[in-house]
Coordinates of C-alpha atoms and ligand atoms in Angstrom, one line a residue:
M1 CA 200.7 51.6 266.4
E2 CA 198.4 51.6 263.5
Y3 CA 198.5 54.0 260.7
V4 CA 196.1 55.5 258.2
T5 CA 197.1 56.8 254.9
L6 CA 195.5 60.2 253.9
S7 CA 194.3 61.1 250.1
N8 CA 197.9 62.2 249.3
Q9 CA 199.6 59.5 250.7
V10 CA 200.7 61.2 253.8
V11 CA 200.8 58.4 256.7
M12 CA 199.4 59.3 260.1
P13 CA 199.4 57.4 263.2
K14 CA 196.1 56.5 264.2
L15 CA 196.1 57.4 267.8
G16 CA 197.5 61.0 268.9
F17 CA 198.2 62.8 272.2
G18 CA 195.9 65.7 272.5
V19 CA 196.7 68.8 274.4
F20 CA 193.6 70.5 274.8
Q21 CA 193.3 72.2 278.5
I22 CA 196.8 71.2 279.5
S23 CA 198.4 74.4 281.0
K24 CA 201.4 75.9 280.4
E25 CA 203.1 75.0 283.5
I26 CA 202.8 71.3 282.8
C27 CA 202.6 70.9 278.9
E28 CA 206.2 70.5 278.3
E29 CA 206.2 67.4 280.6
C30 CA 203.3 65.7 279.5
V31 CA 204.4 65.9 275.9
L32 CA 207.8 64.3 276.7
N33 CA 205.9 61.7 278.6
A34 CA 203.6 61.1 275.9
I35 CA 206.6 60.6 273.5
Q36 CA 208.4 58.5 276.0
V37 CA 205.7 56.1 276.2
G38 CA 205.3 55.8 272.4
Y39 CA 203.2 58.5 271.3
R40 CA 204.5 59.9 267.9
H41 CA 201.3 62.0 267.1
I42 CA 200.6 65.2 268.9
D43 CA 197.6 67.7 268.6
T44 CA 197.8 71.2 269.5
A45 CA 195.9 74.4 268.4
Q46 CA 196.7 78.0 268.5
S47 CA 193.7 78.6 271.0
Y48 CA 195.5 75.9 273.3
F49 CA 198.0 78.7 274.4
N50 CA 200.7 75.7 274.4
E51 CA 202.1 75.7 271.0
E52 CA 205.6 77.0 272.5
E53 CA 205.7 74.3 275.3
V54 CA 204.7 71.7 272.9
G55 CA 207.7 73.2 270.7
Q56 CA 210.0 72.9 273.6
S57 CA 209.3 69.0 273.9
I58 CA 209.9 68.5 270.5
S59 CA 213.2 70.3 270.5
K60 CA 214.2 68.0 273.8
C61 CA 212.6 64.6 272.8
G62 CA 215.5 63.2 270.9
I63 CA 213.1 61.7 268.3
P64 CA 214.0 62.6 264.5
R65 CA 211.4 65.1 263.1
E66 CA 210.2 62.9 260.6
E67 CA 209.1 60.5 262.8
L68 CA 206.8 62.8 264.5
F69 CA 203.4 63.9 263.3
I70 CA 202.4 67.3 264.3
T71 CA 199.0 69.3 264.2
T72 CA 198.0 72.3 264.8
K73 CA 194.6 74.4 264.5
V74 CA 194.2 78.2 263.0
W75 CA 192.1 80.1 265.5
I76 CA 188.8 81.6 263.9
D77 CA 190.1 85.0 265.0
N78 CA 193.0 84.4 262.3
Y79 CA 190.8 83.5 259.7
G80 CA 190.9 85.5 256.2
Y81 CA 193.8 84.6 253.7
E82 CA 196.6 87.1 255.2
K83 CA 195.9 86.6 258.6
T84 CA 195.8 82.8 258.3
L85 CA 199.3 83.1 256.3
S86 CA 200.9 85.0 259.1
S87 CA 199.3 82.7 261.9
V88 CA 200.5 79.7 260.7
K89 CA 204.1 81.2 260.4
K90 CA 203.9 82.3 263.9
S91 CA 202.8 78.6 264.9
L92 CA 205.5 77.3 263.2
E93 CA 207.9 79.6 265.2
K94 CA 206.3 78.8 268.4
L95 CA 206.6 75.1 267.8
K96 CA 210.3 75.5 266.4
L97 CA 209.4 73.7 263.4
D98 CA 209.9 74.1 259.5
Y99 CA 207.0 72.4 258.4
L100 CA 203.7 71.1 260.0
D101 CA 202.2 67.6 259.3
L102 CA 198.7 68.9 259.5
V103 CA 196.8 72.2 259.8
L104 CA 193.0 72.1 260.5
L105 CA 190.6 75.0 260.5
H106 CA 189.7 74.8 264.0
Q107 CA 185.8 75.9 263.6
P108 CA 183.3 76.6 260.7
F109 CA 182.6 80.0 261.5
G110 CA 183.7 83.4 259.9
D111 CA 186.0 83.6 256.9
Y112 CA 186.8 80.0 256.6
Y113 CA 187.2 80.4 252.7
G114 CA 190.0 83.0 252.7
A115 CA 191.9 80.9 255.6
Y116 CA 191.4 77.6 253.6
R117 CA 192.9 79.4 250.4
A118 CA 196.0 80.3 252.5
L119 CA 196.1 76.6 253.8
Q120 CA 196.3 75.6 250.3
D121 CA 199.2 78.0 249.2
L122 CA 201.1 76.7 252.3
Y123 CA 200.4 73.1 251.4
K124 CA 201.9 74.0 247.8
E125 CA 205.0 75.4 249.2
G126 CA 205.9 72.7 251.3
K127 CA 205.0 74.1 254.7
I128 CA 202.2 72.0 255.4
R129 CA 202.1 68.1 254.6
A130 CA 198.3 67.8 254.8
I131 CA 195.2 70.4 255.2
G132 CA 191.9 70.0 256.8
V133 CA 189.0 71.5 258.8
S134 CA 187.2 70.6 262.1
N135 CA 184.0 70.7 263.6
F136 CA 182.5 71.0 259.7
S137 CA 179.0 69.1 259.5
P138 CA 178.4 67.1 256.2
D139 CA 177.2 69.7 254.3
R140 CA 179.8 72.4 255.3
L141 CA 182.3 69.7 254.3
A142 CA 180.7 69.0 251.1
D143 CA 180.8 72.8 250.4
I144 CA 184.4 73.3 251.1
A145 CA 185.5 70.1 249.5
G146 CA 183.5 70.8 246.4
F147 CA 184.7 74.3 245.6
N148 CA 188.4 74.5 246.3
E149 CA 191.0 73.1 244.7
I150 CA 192.3 71.0 247.1
P151 CA 189.7 68.8 249.1
P152 CA 190.3 68.7 252.7
H153 CA 192.5 65.9 254.0
V154 CA 191.0 65.6 257.5
N155 CA 188.1 66.5 259.2
Q156 CA 188.0 66.5 263.3
V157 CA 184.9 66.0 264.7
E158 CA 183.7 65.0 268.4
V159 CA 183.4 61.0 268.0
N160 CA 182.7 59.0 271.4
P161 CA 180.4 56.1 272.4
L162 CA 177.6 58.5 273.0
H163 CA 178.0 60.5 269.7
Q164 CA 179.5 58.0 267.2
Q165 CA 178.9 60.5 264.0
V166 CA 178.3 57.4 261.7
A167 CA 176.3 59.3 258.7
A168 CA 179.1 61.9 259.0
Q169 CA 182.1 59.3 258.8
E170 CA 180.3 58.0 255.8
N171 CA 180.2 61.2 254.1
M172 CA 183.8 61.8 254.8
I173 CA 184.9 58.3 253.3
K174 CA 182.7 59.3 250.2
R175 CA 185.0 62.3 249.7
N176 CA 188.0 60.8 250.9
V177 CA 188.6 62.9 254.0
Q178 CA 190.1 61.0 257.1
I179 CA 187.7 61.3 260.2
Q180 CA 189.5 62.2 263.4
A181 CA 187.8 62.2 266.7
W182 CA 188.1 64.6 269.4
A183 CA 186.9 63.9 273.0
P184 CA 187.0 60.3 272.2
F185 CA 186.2 59.7 276.2
G186 CA 183.6 62.7 276.1
E187 CA 185.9 64.0 278.9
G188 CA 184.4 61.5 281.0
K189 CA 180.7 63.3 280.7
C190 CA 177.8 61.1 281.3
N191 CA 180.1 58.7 283.5
M192 CA 181.6 57.5 280.5
F193 CA 184.3 55.7 282.5
E194 CA 181.9 53.6 284.2
N195 CA 179.5 52.9 281.5
P196 CA 178.3 49.1 282.2
T197 CA 178.3 47.9 278.6
L198 CA 182.0 49.2 277.8
K199 CA 183.3 47.8 281.5
E200 CA 181.8 44.7 280.6
I201 CA 183.4 44.3 277.3
G202 CA 186.6 45.6 278.9
A203 CA 186.4 42.9 281.7
K204 CA 186.6 40.1 279.0
Y205 CA 190.1 41.2 277.8
Q206 CA 191.2 42.8 281.1
K207 CA 191.0 46.2 279.5
S208 CA 189.9 49.5 281.0
V209 CA 186.7 51.6 279.6
A210 CA 189.3 54.1 277.8
Q211 CA 191.0 51.3 276.3
V212 CA 187.8 49.7 275.0
I213 CA 186.4 53.1 273.6
L214 CA 190.0 53.5 271.8
R215 CA 190.1 50.2 270.5
W216 CA 186.3 50.7 269.1
L217 CA 187.6 53.7 267.3
M218 CA 190.8 51.8 265.6
Q219 CA 188.4 49.1 264.3
R220 CA 186.0 52.0 262.9
N221 CA 189.2 53.4 261.2
V222 CA 188.7 56.7 263.2
V223 CA 191.8 58.3 264.2
A224 CA 191.8 59.0 267.9
L225 CA 193.1 61.9 269.9
A226 CA 193.3 61.3 273.8
K227 CA 194.5 63.7 276.7
S228 CA 195.7 62.8 279.8
T229 CA 197.9 64.7 282.1
H230 CA 198.8 61.3 283.8
I231 CA 201.7 59.0 282.7
E232 CA 200.1 55.8 283.8
R233 CA 197.0 57.0 281.8
M234 CA 198.9 58.1 278.6
K235 CA 200.4 54.3 278.8
E236 CA 196.9 52.5 279.4
N237 CA 195.6 54.6 276.4
I238 CA 198.2 53.4 274.0
E239 CA 198.1 49.8 274.9
I240 CA 195.2 49.3 272.6
F241 CA 197.1 47.1 269.9
D242 CA 197.2 43.6 271.5
F243 CA 193.2 43.0 271.7
E244 CA 190.5 43.1 269.2
L245 CA 186.7 43.7 269.6
S246 CA 184.3 40.9 268.1
N247 CA 181.6 41.9 265.7
D248 CA 178.9 41.4 268.6
E249 CA 181.1 43.8 270.7
M250 CA 181.4 46.4 267.9
K251 CA 177.7 46.3 267.6
K252 CA 176.9 46.6 271.5
I253 CA 178.7 49.4 271.3
S254 CA 176.6 51.1 268.1
E255 CA 173.7 50.7 270.3
L256 CA 175.1 53.4 272.7
D257 CA 174.9 56.2 270.2
T258 CA 172.6 59.0 271.1
N259 CA 173.5 60.9 268.2
T260 CA 173.9 64.2 270.3
S261 CA 176.9 65.8 271.4
L262 CA 177.9 66.2 274.7
F263 CA 179.1 69.7 274.3
F264 CA 177.6 71.6 271.5
N265 CA 175.7 71.5 268.5
H266 CA 177.9 73.4 265.7
Q267 CA 174.6 74.1 263.3
T268 CA 172.4 76.6 265.9
P269 CA 172.8 80.1 266.2
E270 CA 173.4 80.1 269.9
T271 CA 176.9 77.9 268.9
V272 CA 177.6 80.6 266.8
D273 CA 176.9 83.2 269.5
Y274 CA 178.9 81.1 272.2
F275 CA 182.1 81.2 269.8
L276 CA 181.8 85.1 269.0
S277 CA 182.1 85.6 272.7
I278 CA 184.9 83.3 273.0
I279 CA 186.9 85.1 270.1
E280 CA 186.2 88.4 272.1
E281 CA 187.5 86.4 275.3
R282 CA 190.8 85.3 273.7
K283 CA 191.2 88.9 271.4
G284 CA 195.2 89.6 271.4
K285 CA 196.1 86.8 273.5
I286 CA 196.5 84.3 270.6
Ligands
NAP1 N1 188.8 70.2 267.4 C1 188.1 70.5 268.3 O1 187.3 71.6 268.4 C2 188.5 69.8 269.5 C3 187.8 70.0 270.7 C4 188.2 69.1 271.8 C5 189.1 68.4 272.1 N2 190.1 68.4 270.9 C6 191.3 67.4 270.8 O2 191.2 66.4 270.8 C7 191.9 65.8 272.4 C8 191.1 65.0 273.2 O3 189.8 65.7 273.9 P1 189.5 66.2 275.2 O4 190.9 66.4 275.8 O5 188.7 67.4 275.0 O6 189.0 65.2 275.9 P2 189.2 63.5 276.3 O7 190.2 63.1 275.5 O8 188.0 62.7 275.4 O9 189.0 63.1 277.9 C9 190.3 63.6 278.6 C10 189.6 63.5 279.8 O10 190.1 62.1 280.4 C11 190.7 61.8 281.2 N3 191.4 60.5 280.9 C12 192.1 60.2 279.9 N4 192.4 58.8 279.8 C13 191.9 58.3 280.8 C14 191.9 57.1 281.5 N5 192.7 56.1 280.8 N6 191.0 56.8 282.6 C15 190.5 57.8 283.3 N7 190.4 58.9 282.8 C16 191.2 59.2 281.4 C17 191.7 63.1 281.5 O11 192.0 63.0 282.8 P3 193.5 63.4 283.1 O12 194.3 64.4 282.1 O13 193.5 64.1 284.7 O14 194.4 62.1 283.3 C18 190.5 64.1 281.2 O15 190.3 64.5 282.1 C19 192.2 67.0 272.7 O16 193.1 67.0 274.0 C20 192.3 68.2 271.8 O17 193.6 68.0 271.1 C21 189.7 69.0 269.8

């Protein structure tokens, strides 16, 4: 495993296991399998509806708490100072933890300022070792970093070979904010696992497209969160620390960038409307 050190000196494994879209029924087993094959960094969220199952795996896995790095994210409907404080306490209960390694604000909509002040206070209390945001565009990140006492330690955004976030990462580096990649495989969209450039590079090292993508992220100093429900793929995705891409290969991958999200652009009014509709859909369930 490789590690990054955040601006507050907290150390984070560079590859994490993501549990988005892993149902309650299989989540406990998936996380136990991921920990068994070597993952120590788990990424969940209030809106994934599986914090309790992640908590079950953590208590059963037999790995000392301090060797694990656990992240959750505050859902938009829990924003505002008081609601965020109580929702993080609820997340801690569901996860059966005394502290979280990282808590992120999931989306840049609604009262994220009130929510961020709550994260700062929980950080000062020692309930959270690092705080941050997710899906914050460069201007939103500059704003929240500039107008708060504790700038975010992390910004988790979509990063994959078709949406590389080069300018966003430069902005984060300038502000000492660690970038994390969600959907490193773009959830397989655009035939990602069959991409000819990535396949050709992988063939040279006898590595799969998934492994080439994760290796490329490691070499860009991007913390990657990969999800799989299959133990053999979990293993495959962590076997990326025994080869290195050349500068020429890194350049070839950089040429795949379309600078366009495979999911949604967080800066359009339609995206805000979409999130308003899912807040309604999830009301009372989180
Ligand atoms: N902050 C945010 O707004 C946000 C948004 C999305 C995701 N995330 C985080 O990022 C994590 C990863 O993103 P994601 O789950 O959306 O997508 P992803 O990791 O890009 O892709 C997951 C998909 O790839 C497949 N897969 C995984 N490894 C594979 C391999 N080696 N070969 C072939 N197929 C493989 C999985 O299939 P199987 O499961 O069937 O193996 C699944 O269909 C999430 O779990 C979550 O923690 C955060």
